[in-house]
PDB file of C-alpha atoms in Angstrom:
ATOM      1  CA  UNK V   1      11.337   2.268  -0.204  1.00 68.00           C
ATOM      2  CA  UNK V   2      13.304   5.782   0.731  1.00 80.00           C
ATOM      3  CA  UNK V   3      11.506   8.784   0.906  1.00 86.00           C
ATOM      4  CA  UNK V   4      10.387  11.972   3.235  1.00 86.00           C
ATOM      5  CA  UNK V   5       7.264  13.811   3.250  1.00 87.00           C
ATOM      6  CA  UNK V   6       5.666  16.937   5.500  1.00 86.00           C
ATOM      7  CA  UNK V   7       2.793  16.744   8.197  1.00 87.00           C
ATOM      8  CA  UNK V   8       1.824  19.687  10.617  1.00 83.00           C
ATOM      9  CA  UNK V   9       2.648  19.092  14.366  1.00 79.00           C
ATOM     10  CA  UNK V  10      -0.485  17.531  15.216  1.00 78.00           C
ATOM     11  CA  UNK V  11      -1.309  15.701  12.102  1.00 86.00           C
ATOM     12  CA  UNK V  12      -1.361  11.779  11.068  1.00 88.00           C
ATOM     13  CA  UNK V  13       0.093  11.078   7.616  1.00 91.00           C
ATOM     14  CA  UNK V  14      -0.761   7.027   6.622  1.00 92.00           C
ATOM     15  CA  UNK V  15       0.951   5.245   4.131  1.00 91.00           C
ATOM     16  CA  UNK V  16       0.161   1.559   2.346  1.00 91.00           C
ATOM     17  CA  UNK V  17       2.489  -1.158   1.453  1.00 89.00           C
ATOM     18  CA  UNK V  18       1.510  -4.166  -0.130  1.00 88.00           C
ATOM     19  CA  UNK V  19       2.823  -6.990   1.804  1.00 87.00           C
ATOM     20  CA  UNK V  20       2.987 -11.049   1.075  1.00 85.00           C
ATOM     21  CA  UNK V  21       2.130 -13.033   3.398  1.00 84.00           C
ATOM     22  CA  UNK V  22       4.981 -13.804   6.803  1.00 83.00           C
ATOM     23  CA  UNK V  23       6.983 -11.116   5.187  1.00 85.00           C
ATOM     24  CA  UNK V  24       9.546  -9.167   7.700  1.00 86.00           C
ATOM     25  CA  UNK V  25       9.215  -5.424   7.479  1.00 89.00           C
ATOM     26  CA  UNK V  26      11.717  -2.772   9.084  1.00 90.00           C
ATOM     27  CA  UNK V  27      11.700   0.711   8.854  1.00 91.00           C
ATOM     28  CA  UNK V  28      13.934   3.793  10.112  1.00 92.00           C
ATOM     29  CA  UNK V  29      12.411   6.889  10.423  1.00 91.00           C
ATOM     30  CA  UNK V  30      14.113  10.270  11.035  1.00 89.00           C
ATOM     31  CA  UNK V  31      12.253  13.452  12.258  1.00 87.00           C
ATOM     32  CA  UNK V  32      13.175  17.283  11.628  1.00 85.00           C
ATOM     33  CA  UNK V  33      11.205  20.481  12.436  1.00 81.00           C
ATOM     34  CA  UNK V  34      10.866  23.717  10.853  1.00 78.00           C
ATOM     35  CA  UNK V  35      12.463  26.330  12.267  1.00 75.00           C
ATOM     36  CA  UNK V  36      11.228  29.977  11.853  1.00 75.00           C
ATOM     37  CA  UNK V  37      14.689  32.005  12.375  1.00 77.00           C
ATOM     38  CA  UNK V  38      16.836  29.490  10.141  1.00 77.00           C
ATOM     39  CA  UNK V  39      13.937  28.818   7.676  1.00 76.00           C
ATOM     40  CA  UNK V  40      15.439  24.905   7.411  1.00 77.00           C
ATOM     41  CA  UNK V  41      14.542  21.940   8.913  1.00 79.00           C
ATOM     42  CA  UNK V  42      16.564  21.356  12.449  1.00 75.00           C
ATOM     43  CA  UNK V  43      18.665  18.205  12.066  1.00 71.00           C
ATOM     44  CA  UNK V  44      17.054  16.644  14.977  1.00 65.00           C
ATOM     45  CA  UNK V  45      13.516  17.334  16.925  1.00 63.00           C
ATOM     46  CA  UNK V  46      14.384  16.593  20.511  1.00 68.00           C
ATOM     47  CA  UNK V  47      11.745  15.870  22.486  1.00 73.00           C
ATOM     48  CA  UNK V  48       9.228  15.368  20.004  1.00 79.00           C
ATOM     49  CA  UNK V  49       8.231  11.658  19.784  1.00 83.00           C
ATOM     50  CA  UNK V  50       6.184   9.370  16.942  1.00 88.00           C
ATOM     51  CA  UNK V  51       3.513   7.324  17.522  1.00 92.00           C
ATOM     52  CA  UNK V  52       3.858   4.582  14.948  1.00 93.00           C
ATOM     53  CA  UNK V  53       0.512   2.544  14.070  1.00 94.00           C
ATOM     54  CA  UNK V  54       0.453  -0.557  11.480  1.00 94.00           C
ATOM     55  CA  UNK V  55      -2.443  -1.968  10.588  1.00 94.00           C
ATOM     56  CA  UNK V  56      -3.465  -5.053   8.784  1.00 92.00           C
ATOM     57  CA  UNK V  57      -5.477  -5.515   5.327  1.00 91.00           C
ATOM     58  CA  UNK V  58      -7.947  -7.285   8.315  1.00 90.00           C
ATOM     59  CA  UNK V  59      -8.240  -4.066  10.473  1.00 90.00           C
ATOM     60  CA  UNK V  60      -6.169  -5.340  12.940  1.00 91.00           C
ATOM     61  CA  UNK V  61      -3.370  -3.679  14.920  1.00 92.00           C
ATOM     62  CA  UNK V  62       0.004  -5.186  14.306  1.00 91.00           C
ATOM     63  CA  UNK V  63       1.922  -2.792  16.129  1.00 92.00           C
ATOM     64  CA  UNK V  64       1.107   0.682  18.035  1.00 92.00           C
ATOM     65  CA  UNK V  65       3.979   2.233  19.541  1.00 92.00           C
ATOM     66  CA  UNK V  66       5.844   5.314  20.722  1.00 91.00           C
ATOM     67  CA  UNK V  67       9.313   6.385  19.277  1.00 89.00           C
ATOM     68  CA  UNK V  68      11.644   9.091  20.103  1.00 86.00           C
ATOM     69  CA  UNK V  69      12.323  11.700  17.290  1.00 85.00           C
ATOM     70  CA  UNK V  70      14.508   8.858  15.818  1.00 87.00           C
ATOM     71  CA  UNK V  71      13.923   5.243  15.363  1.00 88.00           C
ATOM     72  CA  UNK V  72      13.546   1.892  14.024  1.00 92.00           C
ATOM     73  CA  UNK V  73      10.211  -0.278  14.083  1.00 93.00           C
ATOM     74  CA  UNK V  74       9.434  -3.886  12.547  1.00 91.00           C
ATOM     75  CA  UNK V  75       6.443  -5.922  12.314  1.00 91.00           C
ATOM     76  CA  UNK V  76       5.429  -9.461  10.690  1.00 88.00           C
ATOM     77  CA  UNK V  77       3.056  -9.331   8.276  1.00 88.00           C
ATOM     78  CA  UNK V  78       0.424 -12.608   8.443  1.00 86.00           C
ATOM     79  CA  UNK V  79      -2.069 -11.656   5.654  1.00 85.00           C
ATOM     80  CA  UNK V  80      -0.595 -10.505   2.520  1.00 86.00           C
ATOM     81  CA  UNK V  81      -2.754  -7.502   1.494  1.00 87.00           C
ATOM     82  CA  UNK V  82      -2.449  -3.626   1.645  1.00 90.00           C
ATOM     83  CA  UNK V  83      -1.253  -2.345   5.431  1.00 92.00           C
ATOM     84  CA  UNK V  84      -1.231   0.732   6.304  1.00 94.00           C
ATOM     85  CA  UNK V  85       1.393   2.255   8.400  1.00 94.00           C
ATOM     86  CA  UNK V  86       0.827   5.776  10.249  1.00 93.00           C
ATOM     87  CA  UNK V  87       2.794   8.493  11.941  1.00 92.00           C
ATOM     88  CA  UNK V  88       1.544  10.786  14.642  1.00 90.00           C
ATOM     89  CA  UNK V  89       3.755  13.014  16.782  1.00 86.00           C
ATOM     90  CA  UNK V  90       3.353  13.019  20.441  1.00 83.00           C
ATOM     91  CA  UNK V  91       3.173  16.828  20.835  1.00 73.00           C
ATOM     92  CA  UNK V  92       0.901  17.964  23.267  1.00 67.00           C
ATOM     93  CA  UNK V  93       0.430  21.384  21.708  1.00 61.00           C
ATOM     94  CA  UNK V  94      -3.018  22.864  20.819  1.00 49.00           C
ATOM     95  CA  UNK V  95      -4.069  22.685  17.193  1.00 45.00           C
ATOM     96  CA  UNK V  96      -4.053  26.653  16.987  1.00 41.00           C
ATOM     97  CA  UNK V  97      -0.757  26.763  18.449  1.00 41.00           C
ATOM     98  CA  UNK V  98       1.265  23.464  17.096  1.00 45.00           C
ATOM     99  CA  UNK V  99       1.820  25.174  13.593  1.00 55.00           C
ATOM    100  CA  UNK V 100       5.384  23.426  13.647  1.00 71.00           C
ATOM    101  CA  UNK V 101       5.983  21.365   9.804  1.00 83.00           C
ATOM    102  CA  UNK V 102       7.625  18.377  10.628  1.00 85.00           C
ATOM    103  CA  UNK V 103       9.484  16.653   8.018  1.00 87.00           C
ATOM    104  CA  UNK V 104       9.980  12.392   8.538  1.00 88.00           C
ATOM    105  CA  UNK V 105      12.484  10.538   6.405  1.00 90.00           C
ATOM    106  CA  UNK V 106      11.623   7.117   6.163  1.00 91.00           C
ATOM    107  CA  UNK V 107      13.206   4.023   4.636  1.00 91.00           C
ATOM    108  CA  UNK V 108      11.220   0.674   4.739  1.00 89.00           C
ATOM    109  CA  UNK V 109      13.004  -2.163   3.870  1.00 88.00           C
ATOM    110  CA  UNK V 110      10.283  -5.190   2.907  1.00 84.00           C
ATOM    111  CA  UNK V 111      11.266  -9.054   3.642  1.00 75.00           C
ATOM    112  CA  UNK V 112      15.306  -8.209   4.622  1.00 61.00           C
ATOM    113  CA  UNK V 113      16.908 -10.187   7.294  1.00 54.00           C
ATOM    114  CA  UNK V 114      20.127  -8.294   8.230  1.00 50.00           C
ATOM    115  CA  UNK V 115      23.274 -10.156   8.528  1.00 47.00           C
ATOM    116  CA  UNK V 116      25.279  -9.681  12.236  1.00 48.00           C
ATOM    117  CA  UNK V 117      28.604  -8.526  10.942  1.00 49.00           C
ATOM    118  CA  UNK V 118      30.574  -9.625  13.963  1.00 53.00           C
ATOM    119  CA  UNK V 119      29.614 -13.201  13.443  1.00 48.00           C
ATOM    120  CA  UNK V 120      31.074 -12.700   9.744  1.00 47.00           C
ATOM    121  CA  UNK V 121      34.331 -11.233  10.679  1.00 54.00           C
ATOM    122  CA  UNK V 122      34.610 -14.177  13.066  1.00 52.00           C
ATOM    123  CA  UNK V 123      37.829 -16.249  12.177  1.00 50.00           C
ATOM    124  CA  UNK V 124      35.849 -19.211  11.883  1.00 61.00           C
ATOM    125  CA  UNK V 125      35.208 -19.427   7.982  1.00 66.00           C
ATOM    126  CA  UNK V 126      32.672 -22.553   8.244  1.00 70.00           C
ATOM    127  CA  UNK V 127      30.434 -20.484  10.832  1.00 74.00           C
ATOM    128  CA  UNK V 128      30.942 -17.482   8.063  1.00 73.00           C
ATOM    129  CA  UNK V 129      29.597 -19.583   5.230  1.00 78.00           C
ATOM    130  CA  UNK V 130      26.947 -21.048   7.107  1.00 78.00           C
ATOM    131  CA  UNK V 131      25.908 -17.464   8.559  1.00 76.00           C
ATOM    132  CA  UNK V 132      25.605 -16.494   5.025  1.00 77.00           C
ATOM    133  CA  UNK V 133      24.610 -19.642   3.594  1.00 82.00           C
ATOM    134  CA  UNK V 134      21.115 -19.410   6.299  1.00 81.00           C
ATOM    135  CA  UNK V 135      21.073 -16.269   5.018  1.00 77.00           C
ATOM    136  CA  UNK V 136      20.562 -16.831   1.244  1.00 84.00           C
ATOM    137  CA  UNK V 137      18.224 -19.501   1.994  1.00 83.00           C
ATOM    138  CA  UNK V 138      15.844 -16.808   3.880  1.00 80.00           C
ATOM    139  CA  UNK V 139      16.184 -14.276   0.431  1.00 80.00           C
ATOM    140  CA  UNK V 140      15.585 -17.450  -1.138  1.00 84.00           C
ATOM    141  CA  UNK V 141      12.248 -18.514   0.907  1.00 82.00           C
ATOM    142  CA  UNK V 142      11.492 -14.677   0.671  1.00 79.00           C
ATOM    143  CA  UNK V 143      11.925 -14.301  -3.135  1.00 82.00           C
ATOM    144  CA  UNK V 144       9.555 -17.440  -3.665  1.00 84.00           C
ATOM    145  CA  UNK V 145       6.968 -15.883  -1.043  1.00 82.00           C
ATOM    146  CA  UNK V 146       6.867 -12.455  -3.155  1.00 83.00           C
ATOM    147  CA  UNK V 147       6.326 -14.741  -6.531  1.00 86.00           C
ATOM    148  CA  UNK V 148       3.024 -16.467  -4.869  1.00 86.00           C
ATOM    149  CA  UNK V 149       1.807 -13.467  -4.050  1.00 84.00           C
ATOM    150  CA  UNK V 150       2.620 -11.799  -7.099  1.00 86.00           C
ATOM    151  CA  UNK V 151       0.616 -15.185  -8.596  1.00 88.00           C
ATOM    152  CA  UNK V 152      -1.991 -14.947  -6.343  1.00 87.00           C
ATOM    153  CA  UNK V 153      -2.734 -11.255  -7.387  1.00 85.00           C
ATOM    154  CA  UNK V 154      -2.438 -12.065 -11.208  1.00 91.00           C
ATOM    155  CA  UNK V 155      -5.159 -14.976 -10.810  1.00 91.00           C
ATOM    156  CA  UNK V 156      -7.419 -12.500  -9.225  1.00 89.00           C
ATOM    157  CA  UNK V 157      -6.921  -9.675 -11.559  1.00 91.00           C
ATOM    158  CA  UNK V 158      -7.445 -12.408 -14.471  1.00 91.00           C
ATOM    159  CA  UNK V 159     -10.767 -13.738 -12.683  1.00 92.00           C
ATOM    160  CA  UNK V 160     -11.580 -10.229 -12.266  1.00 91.00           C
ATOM    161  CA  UNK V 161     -11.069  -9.385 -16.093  1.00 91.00           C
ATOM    162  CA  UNK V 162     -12.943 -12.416 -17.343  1.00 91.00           C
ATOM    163  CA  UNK V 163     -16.278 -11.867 -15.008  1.00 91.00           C
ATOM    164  CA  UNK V 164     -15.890  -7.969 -16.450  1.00 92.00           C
ATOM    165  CA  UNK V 165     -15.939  -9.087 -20.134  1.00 90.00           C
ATOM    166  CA  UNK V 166     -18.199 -11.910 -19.628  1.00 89.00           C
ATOM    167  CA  UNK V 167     -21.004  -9.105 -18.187  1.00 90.00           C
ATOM    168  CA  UNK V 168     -19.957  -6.421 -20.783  1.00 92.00           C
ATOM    169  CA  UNK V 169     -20.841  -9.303 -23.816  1.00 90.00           C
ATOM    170  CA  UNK V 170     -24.218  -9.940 -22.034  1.00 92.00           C
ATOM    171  CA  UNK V 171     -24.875  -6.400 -21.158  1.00 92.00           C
ATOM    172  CA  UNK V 172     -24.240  -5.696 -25.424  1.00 92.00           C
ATOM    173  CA  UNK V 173     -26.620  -8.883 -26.050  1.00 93.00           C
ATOM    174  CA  UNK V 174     -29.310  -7.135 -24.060  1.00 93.00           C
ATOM    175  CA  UNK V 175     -28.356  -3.694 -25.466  1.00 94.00           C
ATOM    176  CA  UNK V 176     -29.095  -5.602 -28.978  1.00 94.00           C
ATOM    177  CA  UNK V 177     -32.493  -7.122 -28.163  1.00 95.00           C
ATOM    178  CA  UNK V 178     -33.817  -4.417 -26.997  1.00 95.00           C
ATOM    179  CA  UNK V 179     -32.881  -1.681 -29.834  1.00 94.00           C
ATOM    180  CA  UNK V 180     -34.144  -4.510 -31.886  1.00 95.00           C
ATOM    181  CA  UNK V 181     -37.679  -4.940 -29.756  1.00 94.00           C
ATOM    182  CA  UNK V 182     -38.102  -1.310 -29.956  1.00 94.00           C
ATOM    183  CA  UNK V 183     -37.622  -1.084 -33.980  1.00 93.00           C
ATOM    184  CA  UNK V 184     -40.009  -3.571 -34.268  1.00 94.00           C
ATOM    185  CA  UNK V 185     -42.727  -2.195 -31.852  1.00 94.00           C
ATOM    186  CA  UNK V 186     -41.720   1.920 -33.940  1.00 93.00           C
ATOM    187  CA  UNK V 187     -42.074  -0.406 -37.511  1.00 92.00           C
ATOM    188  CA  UNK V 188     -45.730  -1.586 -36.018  1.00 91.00           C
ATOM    189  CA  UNK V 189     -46.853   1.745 -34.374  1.00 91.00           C
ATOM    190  CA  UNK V 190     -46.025   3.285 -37.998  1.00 89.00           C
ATOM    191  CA  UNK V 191     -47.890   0.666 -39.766  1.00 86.00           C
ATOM    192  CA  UNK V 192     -50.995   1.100 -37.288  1.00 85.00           C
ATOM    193  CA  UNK V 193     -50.401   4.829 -37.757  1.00 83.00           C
ATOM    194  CA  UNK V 194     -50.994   4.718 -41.449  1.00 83.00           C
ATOM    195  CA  UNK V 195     -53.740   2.313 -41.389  1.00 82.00           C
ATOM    196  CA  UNK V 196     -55.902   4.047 -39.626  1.00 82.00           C
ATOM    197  CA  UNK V 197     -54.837   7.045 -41.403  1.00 79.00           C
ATOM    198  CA  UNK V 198     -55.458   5.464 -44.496  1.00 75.00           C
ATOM    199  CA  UNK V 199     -52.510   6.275 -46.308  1.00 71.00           C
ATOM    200  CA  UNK V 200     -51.602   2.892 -46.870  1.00 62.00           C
TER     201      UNK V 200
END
């Protein structure tokens, strides 16, 4: 996931990810801020920080933490569920007066384990295929954890499907007695209506 978005100096932009369970996630983050006179964003923001909050599909805190205008944060995920990952930035700067528009670029890579590239150009070719041999076995284990999940979330959304159509059938069964129970009592009301009327 690559993107960029805008928050004012003193605001906190969330996002969610949907996470599997004992999943790996990294993320790089890059921050720029308006500037009036060049009406662009400045390459860098120097001395403007990030406070970078994760938070589990629980509630809890997985990781709270402040970056320079730059950085790179990771986390383990151990519930597989919707967390939410923030961005604040540390500017001390009265509402009224922080009017700055800060623009983050953000890449978050999900369940990657990066490969050391000195240990592959190492001369040793066994250690090379076994660097990257451990290292298609952790895609692997990743690639199987992301397919439980995925199953996991299918069962639920099928459990959650049937209960909805099994209440929807009753709820037209009901629907049908009682259009049915009030025909009947209109049909009798008539009947007495006439009766006593004597039109009948």
């Amino acid at each position: 996931l690559a993107l960029y978005f805008h928050i004012g100096e003193r605001e906190e932009k969330c996002i969610i990810e949907d996470i599997p369970t004992d999943t790996l996630v990294v993320g790089n983050y890059k921050v720029q801020r308006w500037d009036i006179h060049k009406h662009d964003f400045l390459e860098s923001a120097p001395g403007l920080g990030m406070f970078v909050t994760v938070t589990s599909p629980s509630g809890e805190v997985l990781l709270s933490k402040l970056y320079g205008p730059q950085g790179t944060f990771s986390f383990t995920s151990y519930f597989s569920g919707e967390h939410i990952i923030c961005f604040q930035s540390n500017s001390t700067r009265f509402a009224v007066t922080a009017g700055s528009k800060l623009r983050i670029h953000l890449d978050i890579r999900v369940g990657e384990h990066f490969l050391d590239e000195s240990v592959i150009q190492a001369k040793d070719k066994v250690n090379e295929v076994n660097v990257r041999l451990e290292h298609l076995i952790e895609q692997i284990h990743h690639v199987t954890r992301e397919q439980d999940y995925e199953r996991e979330r299918e069962e639920k959304f099928r459990k959650t499907s049937e209960e909805t159509n099994s209440n929807i059938l009753w709820w037209a069964i009901v629907q049908t007695l009682i259009l049915i129970s009030v025909g009947i009592w209109q049909i009798k009301s008539l009947r007495d209506f006439f009766i006593a009327k004597k039109l009948v």
